[in-house]
Amino acid sequence: MATGTINKISKSPVNGKEYDIPVTLDDKSGINDFITLHPGKKVVVVQGLGFVGSVMGLVVANALTEEYAVIGIDLPTPASYWKIRSINEGVFPVIASDPKIDIYYQNALKKKNYYATYDPYAYSKADVVVVDINLDVKKITAIDNELQDYSVDLAPFKKAIEAIGNNCKEDVLVLVETTVPPGTAQKIVRPLLEECLSKRGLSADKIKVGHSYERVMPGPKYIDSIQNFYRVFAGTDEKSADAVESFLRTVIRTDEYPLTKLGNTNATEMAKVLENSFRAMNIAFMVEWSRFAEEAGVDIYEVVNAIRMRPTHKNIMLPGLGVGGYCLTKDPLLASWARMNLFGSGEKLGQSEKGVHINDKMPLYAFEYLQSQYTGTLSGKKVLLLGVSYLNDVGDTRYTPVEGFYDHLDLEGCEITLHDPHVKYWEEKDIWVNQDLDDLLNNIYDVIAITTGHKDYRNNAELITKIIQLPACMIYDTIGVLSNKEVRLLSEKHTVKVIGRGDL
Amino acid sequence: MATGTINKISKSPVNGKEYDIPVTLDDKSGINDFITLHPGKKVVVVQGLGFVGSVMGLVVANALTEEYAVIGIDLPTPASYWKIRSINEGVFPVIASDPKIDIYYQNALKKKNYYATYDPYAYSKADVVVVDINLDVKKITAIDNELQDYSVDLAPFKKAIEAIGNNCKEDVLVLVETTVPPGTAQKIVRPLLEECLSKRGLSADKIKVGHSYERVMPGPKYIDSIQNFYRVFAGTDEKSADAVESFLRTVIRTDEYPLTKLGNTNATEMAKVLENSFRAMNIAFMVEWSRFAEEAGVDIYEVVNAIRMRPTHKNIMLPGLGVGGYCLTKDPLLASWARMNLFGSGEKLGQSEKGVHINDKMPLYAFEYLQSQYTGTLSGKKVLLLGVSYLNDVGDTRYTPVEGFYDHLDLEGCEITLHDPHVKYWEEKDIWVNQDLDDLLNNIYDVIAITTGHKDYRNNAELITKIIQLPACMIYDTIGVLSNKEVRLLSEKHTVKVIGRGDL
């Protein structure tokens, strides 16, 4: 058993269980035992057990037309080791509202075909390796939320690919699902794998490398967002493309959601970051219109809803507190970086980068808007924030814009109380979040701010009634959740301010 | 009869007929005679007989649940006088592929309920005045297509509103359909009308002023884009809003396309320019990605088509030669101008203005891309342009991006030949356009450039065969009309270049 030094413990946020990380990192026998259980089955190793990988593993373990033996692999670090143990102990490492997650997991437990490990020895057994690790952009941001610089460090990603190359069979299919800088499969992954194979004295010609990005949406349709959704794919050569296609056909309901094959992996990699940049830009575009609406006594929400009646304009978005999540906050930068660094262009993607700049500053605006409602400082004001996650009805706090807003309030000296029905523990801030709104509303606040559009805060007559009973305060809707009627009702007692809704 | 000085003639581009503009401008008896024909009917005057007004008049003359007497009014200028005469002589002043235009016009002729005039006396008879005149942005653009400055001159628009105010009944409904700077109905139209009425000793309280923008698409669904489509409306007060709603219900199929009522006219005016700015920005966003695709050996068209499979991303647009038409090229500027000049904001709509800048420069890029394929000058090169209008399958040349491209080629000394199945005469350039492609392909060209996405150029095997038979030349697709297969076929003999499609 490992010594329990502080760095050697990995704690599950799912059930609070603590695990000692083993000192001797060897799981060959565990892997071999698992393989022995599944003679004749193809082995799929999923690299990375995060929001995508852990569920992708589950979907592959429940593939449609083939029985796979699935091994999930992650690093034996405090942040990840518990996921490995959790999967092997029958506790799925992701909390999600999608009931299919549990059905799929129970089925995999029954079939015993989803094993997890930290040992790269697993790659030696793989017929397919699915790469679902992160590739991060490091943003350097000033106190006013202005993005000052950013960098892309490929080192951890390359190291992960090398771990495959140093262990894999020479004809393995490596399918990259990670959102990568366009050019990565062709210019980085394939050459690296070929180099590793050559060093090992193996043929470098037989390897297959493809790219097919996931469009995972954590939430009530988690599984469907992988299995019942459109996929785009490409190979670094024709053989690779064919192998990717064959594999995806066994996993994804391609009869209903036909696959789209693109000419090369640069194209699929570009498609993914373009999709997300389009959304990010769409939001950034709306920011200045939201300001204009406030100036012109216009309700931007009713305007956008009217515009959305047009089929050609259905996807116009709303601004709000800001943009969060793992993708939209970084993918435009990833693309711009690739254009300059992998393709040697003298130009960045200036418009798309600008979009990130604008979006990053939204939480500051929300703070300043609130500040402008008072003559003095906000210091000492009791503020209740309704919602911590970045997305409606999901407990995902990665890069949530609530963080920027919270930080400004905190720096100003506000007393902040947090509520979120989907977040118990705000990992990034190391703060516990209250989940009992009724209880919270027994207290008195200067400001009640709606910061996430959870169902719990929408069209909730009971909530409105309770808030009306509180002593007069400021109700601050940062995302346009309140209806006109609710604003009217609340205004009888409280001051109500809504971002993007001007007073005429 | 008028003297035939050069300024006093107005020529119809529809049938070539020339009209002397009368010296004595008095059509009272004509108007009175028309009114006498329709006792008891409400009179609707449509101000402006352009692409919107002339057809709006037709739709009102064919209203669904009420019989109106419709008077179209325009100015007795060389540019417009012919439209007045044409309507009264049984020739509709707009050429369109929509068969409903003729059906509606024949019906109006039979009912004799669509009269046209230049005499503001018509306003005195109106129960409703629909304002469909232009409100232009004057752009100052450098030779490199860079937008240097722009201005909005409200004077002609105000003069037109005054013409109504100086003649109208005190309880008339003035429904503005023109795309105006947000704030116009409230801050300009209504005060101006009230002032005129007061000066005439009439009550200024009874007037009704509303705004409801059209979403007219000239083309095969011209009538439907007015009568069978969603409408947004608002009034400058509740009485006005009610009057607008009642009127629209008689004209538009509101059972299938429910009306959307907004809180005030600032909101409806903003919605219109926001819709168009969204489209313009969406295109501008794609410009840099198109460049990136060229650098990365990616086909941006296949990428965008793959992305469009996602319902949330269906409206992502393609770049191309540039952005044309009356709306997308100016509406973001109109909005930005209003923010600063009608609402005193210190900020313009910077992102939206930037979009116009980017889009305006696209034709220059198309020229430079072509130029980069040659070592020497393009001077003396024979260039055939396929398409002159700005929109597929429509003969509308207003602000077509082909103009910028043409100008660069022309300045460089190219010999340019034009083809467009929908454009006989390019009004803005005063050039006749060839319509016989077969005949044109008997000649030899250095460059054949596809500049509009007309059906005639898409999936046209016969056209491809003919082009293959020509001596080797450059086939330059500026908008991604050619399929992969067509590119392959043409490449066997010719050099093929497609904007947004990189060579890997």
mmCIF file of C-alpha atoms in Angstrom, chain A residues 185-487:
data_model
loop_
_atom_site.group_PDB
_atom_site.id
_atom_site.type_symbol
_atom_site.label_atom_id
_atom_site.label_comp_id
_atom_site.label_asym_id
_atom_site.label_seq_id
_atom_site.Cartn_x
_atom_site.Cartn_y
_atom_site.Cartn_z
ATOM 1 C CA ALA A 185 -3.154 14.900 -36.846
ATOM 2 C CA GLN A 186 -1.152 15.374 -40.033
ATOM 3 C CA LYS A 187 1.772 17.396 -38.737
ATOM 4 C CA ILE A 188 2.141 16.167 -35.155
ATOM 5 C CA VAL A 189 0.296 12.961 -34.251
ATOM 6 C CA ARG A 190 1.172 10.858 -37.267
ATOM 7 C CA PRO A 191 4.880 11.808 -37.491
ATOM 8 C CA LEU A 192 5.268 11.266 -33.744
ATOM 9 C CA LEU A 193 3.703 7.817 -33.853
ATOM 10 C CA GLU A 194 5.782 6.860 -36.898
ATOM 11 C CA GLU A 195 8.919 7.998 -35.104
ATOM 12 C CA CYS A 196 8.089 5.944 -32.006
ATOM 13 C CA LEU A 197 7.353 2.847 -34.081
ATOM 14 C CA SER A 198 10.580 3.221 -36.054
ATOM 15 C CA LYS A 199 12.557 3.562 -32.839
ATOM 16 C CA ARG A 200 10.986 0.343 -31.671
ATOM 17 C CA GLY A 201 12.135 -1.314 -34.905
ATOM 18 C CA LEU A 202 8.566 -1.666 -36.147
ATOM 19 C CA SER A 203 7.081 -0.696 -39.487
ATOM 20 C CA ALA A 204 5.818 2.891 -39.566
ATOM 21 C CA ASP A 205 3.639 2.279 -42.625
ATOM 22 C CA LYS A 206 0.818 0.349 -41.113
ATOM 23 C CA ILE A 207 -0.385 2.808 -38.519
ATOM 24 C CA LYS A 208 -3.745 4.470 -39.085
ATOM 25 C CA VAL A 209 -4.423 7.966 -37.791
ATOM 26 C CA GLY A 210 -7.729 9.743 -38.118
ATOM 27 C CA HIS A 211 -9.668 12.614 -36.633
ATOM 28 C CA SER A 212 -13.336 12.764 -35.794
ATOM 29 C CA TYR A 213 -14.457 15.323 -33.293
ATOM 30 C CA GLU A 214 -17.079 14.739 -30.675
ATOM 31 C CA ARG A 215 -19.968 17.125 -30.072
ATOM 32 C CA VAL A 216 -20.595 16.031 -26.514
ATOM 33 C CA MET A 217 -23.141 18.007 -24.508
ATOM 34 C CA PRO A 218 -23.057 17.097 -20.812
ATOM 35 C CA GLY A 219 -26.644 17.172 -19.595
ATOM 36 C CA PRO A 220 -29.863 15.271 -20.152
ATOM 37 C CA LYS A 221 -28.817 14.057 -23.630
ATOM 38 C CA TYR A 222 -25.230 13.170 -22.755
ATOM 39 C CA ILE A 223 -25.178 9.716 -24.383
ATOM 40 C CA ASP A 224 -27.242 10.792 -27.371
ATOM 41 C CA SER A 225 -24.842 13.650 -28.065
ATOM 42 C CA ILE A 226 -22.285 10.939 -28.853
ATOM 43 C CA GLN A 227 -24.299 8.032 -30.186
ATOM 44 C CA ASN A 228 -27.233 9.739 -31.859
ATOM 45 C CA PHE A 229 -25.648 12.690 -33.539
ATOM 46 C CA TYR A 230 -23.867 13.762 -36.704
ATOM 47 C CA ARG A 231 -20.166 13.045 -37.014
ATOM 48 C CA VAL A 232 -17.498 14.466 -39.262
ATOM 49 C CA PHE A 233 -14.356 12.434 -39.888
ATOM 50 C CA ALA A 234 -11.223 12.167 -41.991
ATOM 51 C CA GLY A 235 -8.053 10.130 -42.134
ATOM 52 C CA THR A 236 -4.436 11.087 -42.612
ATOM 53 C CA ASP A 237 -4.593 8.682 -45.551
ATOM 54 C CA GLU A 238 -7.296 6.660 -47.278
ATOM 55 C CA LYS A 239 -6.600 3.524 -45.218
ATOM 56 C CA SER A 240 -6.975 5.520 -42.015
ATOM 57 C CA ALA A 241 -10.187 7.142 -43.193
ATOM 58 C CA ASP A 242 -11.659 3.727 -43.980
ATOM 59 C CA ALA A 243 -10.668 2.399 -40.555
ATOM 60 C CA VAL A 244 -12.233 5.389 -38.785
ATOM 61 C CA GLU A 245 -15.410 4.960 -40.768
ATOM 62 C CA SER A 246 -15.677 1.235 -39.985
ATOM 63 C CA PHE A 247 -15.140 1.887 -36.289
ATOM 64 C CA LEU A 248 -17.639 4.761 -36.061
ATOM 65 C CA ARG A 249 -20.278 2.701 -37.854
ATOM 66 C CA THR A 250 -20.179 0.133 -35.049
ATOM 67 C CA VAL A 251 -20.637 2.795 -32.360
ATOM 68 C CA ILE A 252 -22.801 5.574 -33.768
ATOM 69 C CA ARG A 253 -26.311 5.366 -35.186
ATOM 70 C CA THR A 254 -25.091 6.321 -38.639
ATOM 71 C CA ASP A 255 -28.316 5.249 -40.350
ATOM 72 C CA GLU A 256 -30.127 8.162 -38.731
ATOM 73 C CA TYR A 257 -27.125 10.451 -38.447
ATOM 74 C CA PRO A 258 -25.047 9.874 -41.546
ATOM 75 C CA LEU A 259 -21.292 10.376 -41.282
ATOM 76 C CA THR A 260 -19.688 13.214 -43.200
ATOM 77 C CA LYS A 261 -16.263 12.429 -44.618
ATOM 78 C CA LEU A 262 -13.986 15.371 -45.323
ATOM 79 C CA GLY A 263 -10.991 15.537 -47.625
ATOM 80 C CA ASN A 264 -8.336 15.576 -44.932
ATOM 81 C CA THR A 265 -7.832 15.867 -41.178
ATOM 82 C CA ASN A 266 -6.964 19.557 -41.432
ATOM 83 C CA ALA A 267 -10.547 20.017 -42.595
ATOM 84 C CA THR A 268 -12.169 18.075 -39.728
ATOM 85 C CA GLU A 269 -9.941 19.773 -37.189
ATOM 86 C CA MET A 270 -10.855 23.127 -38.680
ATOM 87 C CA ALA A 271 -14.555 22.256 -38.738
ATOM 88 C CA LYS A 272 -14.571 21.702 -34.976
ATOM 89 C CA VAL A 273 -12.878 24.954 -34.002
ATOM 90 C CA LEU A 274 -14.886 26.801 -36.642
ATOM 91 C CA GLU A 275 -18.156 25.504 -35.166
ATOM 92 C CA ASN A 276 -17.214 26.771 -31.756
ATOM 93 C CA SER A 277 -15.755 30.022 -33.028
ATOM 94 C CA PHE A 278 -19.021 30.647 -34.877
ATOM 95 C CA ARG A 279 -20.959 30.340 -31.629
ATOM 96 C CA ALA A 280 -18.464 32.453 -29.709
ATOM 97 C CA MET A 281 -18.507 35.151 -32.363
ATOM 98 C CA ASN A 282 -22.278 35.038 -32.548
ATOM 99 C CA ILE A 283 -22.417 35.871 -28.851
ATOM 100 C CA ALA A 284 -19.684 38.515 -29.050
ATOM 101 C CA PHE A 285 -21.581 40.183 -31.884
ATOM 102 C CA MET A 286 -24.631 40.518 -29.660
ATOM 103 C CA VAL A 287 -22.771 42.217 -26.832
ATOM 104 C CA GLU A 288 -22.740 45.660 -28.414
ATOM 105 C CA TRP A 289 -26.369 45.290 -29.499
ATOM 106 C CA SER A 290 -27.277 44.519 -25.920
ATOM 107 C CA ARG A 291 -25.634 47.780 -24.855
ATOM 108 C CA PHE A 292 -27.455 49.611 -27.645
ATOM 109 C CA ALA A 293 -30.760 48.095 -26.495
ATOM 110 C CA GLU A 294 -30.160 49.366 -22.970
ATOM 111 C CA GLU A 295 -29.513 52.858 -24.336
ATOM 112 C CA ALA A 296 -32.528 52.806 -26.641
ATOM 113 C CA GLY A 297 -35.108 51.532 -24.142
ATOM 114 C CA VAL A 298 -35.332 48.236 -25.983
ATOM 115 C CA ASP A 299 -35.664 44.712 -24.620
ATOM 116 C CA ILE A 300 -33.025 42.742 -26.539
ATOM 117 C CA TYR A 301 -34.647 39.453 -25.528
ATOM 118 C CA GLU A 302 -37.965 40.235 -27.195
ATOM 119 C CA VAL A 303 -36.102 41.530 -30.249
ATOM 120 C CA VAL A 304 -34.031 38.364 -30.568
ATOM 121 C CA ASN A 305 -37.075 36.160 -30.062
ATOM 122 C CA ALA A 306 -38.843 38.046 -32.851
ATOM 123 C CA ILE A 307 -35.863 37.624 -35.159
ATOM 124 C CA ARG A 308 -35.639 33.918 -34.405
ATOM 125 C CA MET A 309 -39.031 33.419 -36.075
ATOM 126 C CA ARG A 310 -37.125 33.620 -39.373
ATOM 127 C CA PRO A 311 -35.712 30.206 -40.237
ATOM 128 C CA THR A 312 -32.565 31.877 -41.579
ATOM 129 C CA HIS A 313 -32.033 33.680 -38.285
ATOM 130 C CA LYS A 314 -33.024 30.981 -35.810
ATOM 131 C CA ASN A 315 -29.504 30.658 -34.444
ATOM 132 C CA ILE A 316 -28.963 34.259 -33.506
ATOM 133 C CA MET A 317 -27.858 34.148 -29.891
ATOM 134 C CA LEU A 318 -28.370 36.174 -26.761
ATOM 135 C CA PRO A 319 -25.688 37.890 -24.793
ATOM 136 C CA GLY A 320 -25.779 37.490 -21.037
ATOM 137 C CA LEU A 321 -23.334 37.328 -18.192
ATOM 138 C CA GLY A 322 -20.596 35.882 -20.372
ATOM 139 C CA VAL A 323 -19.384 32.794 -22.182
ATOM 140 C CA GLY A 324 -18.230 29.712 -20.331
ATOM 141 C CA GLY A 325 -17.318 26.096 -20.789
ATOM 142 C CA TYR A 326 -14.241 24.391 -22.083
ATOM 143 C CA CYS A 327 -14.723 25.041 -25.813
ATOM 144 C CA LEU A 328 -16.054 28.446 -26.763
ATOM 145 C CA THR A 329 -13.633 30.216 -24.461
ATOM 146 C CA LYS A 330 -10.534 28.819 -26.150
ATOM 147 C CA ASP A 331 -11.209 27.246 -29.553
ATOM 148 C CA PRO A 332 -10.979 30.471 -31.571
ATOM 149 C CA LEU A 333 -7.528 30.976 -30.049
ATOM 150 C CA LEU A 334 -6.516 27.397 -30.798
ATOM 151 C CA ALA A 335 -7.430 27.982 -34.434
ATOM 152 C CA SER A 336 -5.675 31.303 -34.674
ATOM 153 C CA TRP A 337 -2.572 29.823 -33.076
ATOM 154 C CA ALA A 338 -2.591 26.973 -35.592
ATOM 155 C CA ARG A 339 -2.923 29.340 -38.521
ATOM 156 C CA MET A 340 0.215 31.178 -37.467
ATOM 157 C CA ASN A 341 2.246 28.351 -35.938
ATOM 158 C CA LEU A 342 1.345 25.245 -37.907
ATOM 159 C CA PHE A 343 0.721 26.875 -41.284
ATOM 160 C CA GLY A 344 3.105 29.805 -41.007
ATOM 161 C CA SER A 345 0.492 32.375 -41.911
ATOM 162 C CA GLY A 346 1.418 35.969 -41.204
ATOM 163 C CA GLU A 347 -2.162 36.621 -40.164
ATOM 164 C CA LYS A 348 -4.051 35.534 -37.108
ATOM 165 C CA LEU A 349 -7.802 34.928 -37.084
ATOM 166 C CA GLY A 350 -8.347 38.480 -35.902
ATOM 167 C CA GLN A 351 -12.130 38.545 -35.887
ATOM 168 C CA SER A 352 -12.374 35.285 -34.000
ATOM 169 C CA GLU A 353 -9.776 36.353 -31.454
ATOM 170 C CA LYS A 354 -11.640 39.627 -31.008
ATOM 171 C CA GLY A 355 -14.746 37.630 -30.182
ATOM 172 C CA VAL A 356 -12.931 35.939 -27.285
ATOM 173 C CA HIS A 357 -11.730 39.327 -26.032
ATOM 174 C CA ILE A 358 -15.261 40.698 -26.053
ATOM 175 C CA ASN A 359 -16.767 37.655 -24.387
ATOM 176 C CA ASP A 360 -14.100 37.567 -21.700
ATOM 177 C CA LYS A 361 -15.030 41.102 -20.659
ATOM 178 C CA MET A 362 -18.734 40.445 -20.202
ATOM 179 C CA PRO A 363 -18.590 39.556 -16.491
ATOM 180 C CA LEU A 364 -16.834 42.871 -15.831
ATOM 181 C CA TYR A 365 -19.656 44.692 -17.593
ATOM 182 C CA ALA A 366 -22.199 42.871 -15.434
ATOM 183 C CA PHE A 367 -20.312 44.024 -12.357
ATOM 184 C CA GLU A 368 -19.993 47.615 -13.566
ATOM 185 C CA TYR A 369 -23.666 47.747 -14.499
ATOM 186 C CA LEU A 370 -24.561 46.728 -10.977
ATOM 187 C CA GLN A 371 -22.090 49.217 -9.541
ATOM 188 C CA SER A 372 -23.619 52.022 -11.600
ATOM 189 C CA GLN A 373 -26.930 51.481 -9.796
ATOM 190 C CA TYR A 374 -25.379 52.678 -6.542
ATOM 191 C CA THR A 375 -23.729 55.946 -5.667
ATOM 192 C CA GLY A 376 -21.249 54.476 -3.210
ATOM 193 C CA THR A 377 -19.212 51.298 -3.061
ATOM 194 C CA LEU A 378 -20.665 47.812 -3.142
ATOM 195 C CA SER A 379 -18.445 46.897 -0.222
ATOM 196 C CA GLY A 380 -20.332 45.033 2.473
ATOM 197 C CA LYS A 381 -23.385 44.442 0.275
ATOM 198 C CA LYS A 382 -24.969 41.047 0.756
ATOM 199 C CA VAL A 383 -25.241 39.437 -2.664
ATOM 200 C CA LEU A 384 -26.995 36.164 -3.459
ATOM 201 C CA LEU A 385 -25.935 34.611 -6.760
ATOM 202 C CA LEU A 386 -28.449 32.255 -8.316
ATOM 203 C CA GLY A 387 -26.425 29.902 -10.465
ATOM 204 C CA VAL A 388 -22.754 29.022 -10.628
ATOM 205 C CA SER A 389 -22.453 26.712 -13.652
ATOM 206 C CA TYR A 390 -21.986 28.147 -17.120
ATOM 207 C CA LEU A 391 -24.860 26.240 -18.678
ATOM 208 C CA ASN A 392 -28.557 25.918 -17.907
ATOM 209 C CA ASP A 393 -29.561 22.810 -15.953
ATOM 210 C CA VAL A 394 -26.071 21.325 -15.900
ATOM 211 C CA GLY A 395 -23.502 21.304 -13.111
ATOM 212 C CA ASP A 396 -20.518 22.225 -15.264
ATOM 213 C CA THR A 397 -18.450 25.068 -13.797
ATOM 214 C CA ARG A 398 -15.481 24.963 -16.181
ATOM 215 C CA TYR A 399 -14.642 28.558 -17.152
ATOM 216 C CA THR A 400 -18.052 29.706 -15.957
ATOM 217 C CA PRO A 401 -18.503 33.457 -16.429
ATOM 218 C CA VAL A 402 -19.975 33.531 -12.939
ATOM 219 C CA GLU A 403 -16.370 33.273 -11.752
ATOM 220 C CA GLY A 404 -15.366 36.653 -13.189
ATOM 221 C CA PHE A 405 -18.499 38.276 -11.776
ATOM 222 C CA TYR A 406 -17.912 36.627 -8.394
ATOM 223 C CA ASP A 407 -14.292 37.786 -8.345
ATOM 224 C CA HIS A 408 -15.230 41.407 -8.977
ATOM 225 C CA LEU A 409 -17.851 41.342 -6.227
ATOM 226 C CA ASP A 410 -15.421 39.622 -3.903
ATOM 227 C CA LEU A 411 -12.643 42.101 -4.605
ATOM 228 C CA GLU A 412 -15.092 44.936 -3.946
ATOM 229 C CA GLY A 413 -15.827 43.452 -0.536
ATOM 230 C CA CYS A 414 -19.308 42.029 -1.066
ATOM 231 C CA GLU A 415 -20.628 39.217 1.130
ATOM 232 C CA ILE A 416 -21.492 36.607 -1.449
ATOM 233 C CA THR A 417 -23.821 33.637 -1.026
ATOM 234 C CA LEU A 418 -24.031 31.037 -3.770
ATOM 235 C CA HIS A 419 -26.893 28.834 -4.889
ATOM 236 C CA ASP A 420 -26.907 26.245 -7.638
ATOM 237 C CA PRO A 421 -29.172 23.179 -7.755
ATOM 238 C CA HIS A 422 -26.592 21.318 -9.853
ATOM 239 C CA VAL A 423 -23.337 22.315 -8.154
ATOM 240 C CA LYS A 424 -22.468 21.159 -4.639
ATOM 241 C CA TYR A 425 -18.826 22.024 -4.786
ATOM 242 C CA TRP A 426 -17.300 24.686 -7.022
ATOM 243 C CA GLU A 427 -14.039 22.953 -7.818
ATOM 244 C CA GLU A 428 -12.215 25.822 -9.541
ATOM 245 C CA LYS A 429 -12.879 28.181 -6.612
ATOM 246 C CA ASP A 430 -12.777 25.516 -3.883
ATOM 247 C CA ILE A 431 -16.101 26.735 -2.476
ATOM 248 C CA TRP A 432 -19.128 24.800 -1.286
ATOM 249 C CA VAL A 433 -22.368 25.874 -2.901
ATOM 250 C CA ASN A 434 -25.706 25.966 -1.117
ATOM 251 C CA GLN A 435 -28.454 23.917 -2.715
ATOM 252 C CA ASP A 436 -31.384 24.844 -0.529
ATOM 253 C CA LEU A 437 -32.930 27.960 -2.011
ATOM 254 C CA ASP A 438 -35.833 28.025 0.428
ATOM 255 C CA ASP A 439 -33.398 28.155 3.281
ATOM 256 C CA LEU A 440 -31.323 30.868 1.645
ATOM 257 C CA LEU A 441 -34.407 33.017 1.157
ATOM 258 C CA ASN A 442 -34.869 33.167 4.930
ATOM 259 C CA ASN A 443 -31.970 35.608 4.911
ATOM 260 C CA ILE A 444 -31.847 39.214 3.781
ATOM 261 C CA TYR A 445 -29.858 40.441 0.759
ATOM 262 C CA ASP A 446 -29.020 43.743 -0.821
ATOM 263 C CA VAL A 447 -28.800 42.125 -4.236
ATOM 264 C CA ILE A 448 -30.242 38.913 -5.638
ATOM 265 C CA ALA A 449 -28.547 38.251 -8.963
ATOM 266 C CA ILE A 450 -29.646 35.586 -11.449
ATOM 267 C CA THR A 451 -26.451 34.331 -13.025
ATOM 268 C CA THR A 452 -27.379 31.007 -14.682
ATOM 269 C CA GLY A 453 -30.569 30.238 -16.583
ATOM 270 C CA HIS A 454 -31.496 27.095 -14.661
ATOM 271 C CA LYS A 455 -35.097 25.910 -14.896
ATOM 272 C CA ASP A 456 -35.385 26.476 -11.147
ATOM 273 C CA TYR A 457 -35.262 30.238 -11.735
ATOM 274 C CA ARG A 458 -37.525 30.359 -14.781
ATOM 275 C CA ASN A 459 -41.295 30.848 -14.631
ATOM 276 C CA ASN A 460 -41.151 29.869 -10.985
ATOM 277 C CA ALA A 461 -44.149 31.611 -9.438
ATOM 278 C CA GLU A 462 -43.319 30.294 -5.995
ATOM 279 C CA LEU A 463 -39.824 31.752 -6.168
ATOM 280 C CA ILE A 464 -41.188 35.135 -7.267
ATOM 281 C CA THR A 465 -43.674 35.131 -4.389
ATOM 282 C CA LYS A 466 -40.933 34.358 -1.906
ATOM 283 C CA ILE A 467 -38.684 37.081 -3.251
ATOM 284 C CA ILE A 468 -41.537 39.585 -3.087
ATOM 285 C CA GLN A 469 -41.878 38.818 0.624
ATOM 286 C CA LEU A 470 -38.253 39.811 1.259
ATOM 287 C CA PRO A 471 -37.362 43.366 2.334
ATOM 288 C CA ALA A 472 -36.871 45.731 -0.629
ATOM 289 C CA CYS A 473 -33.647 44.963 -2.486
ATOM 290 C CA MET A 474 -32.092 44.917 -5.931
ATOM 291 C CA ILE A 475 -33.132 42.051 -8.229
ATOM 292 C CA TYR A 476 -30.472 41.808 -10.885
ATOM 293 C CA ASP A 477 -31.152 39.546 -13.853
ATOM 294 C CA THR A 478 -27.903 39.232 -15.779
ATOM 295 C CA ILE A 479 -29.259 36.895 -18.467
ATOM 296 C CA GLY A 480 -32.864 37.830 -19.181
ATOM 297 C CA VAL A 481 -34.543 34.997 -17.284
ATOM 298 C CA LEU A 482 -37.369 37.113 -15.862
ATOM 299 C CA SER A 483 -40.498 37.600 -17.942
ATOM 300 C CA ASN A 484 -42.097 41.028 -18.378
ATOM 301 C CA LYS A 485 -44.792 39.993 -15.951
ATOM 302 C CA GLU A 486 -42.261 38.895 -13.349
ATOM 303 C CA VAL A 487 -40.361 42.145 -13.730
#
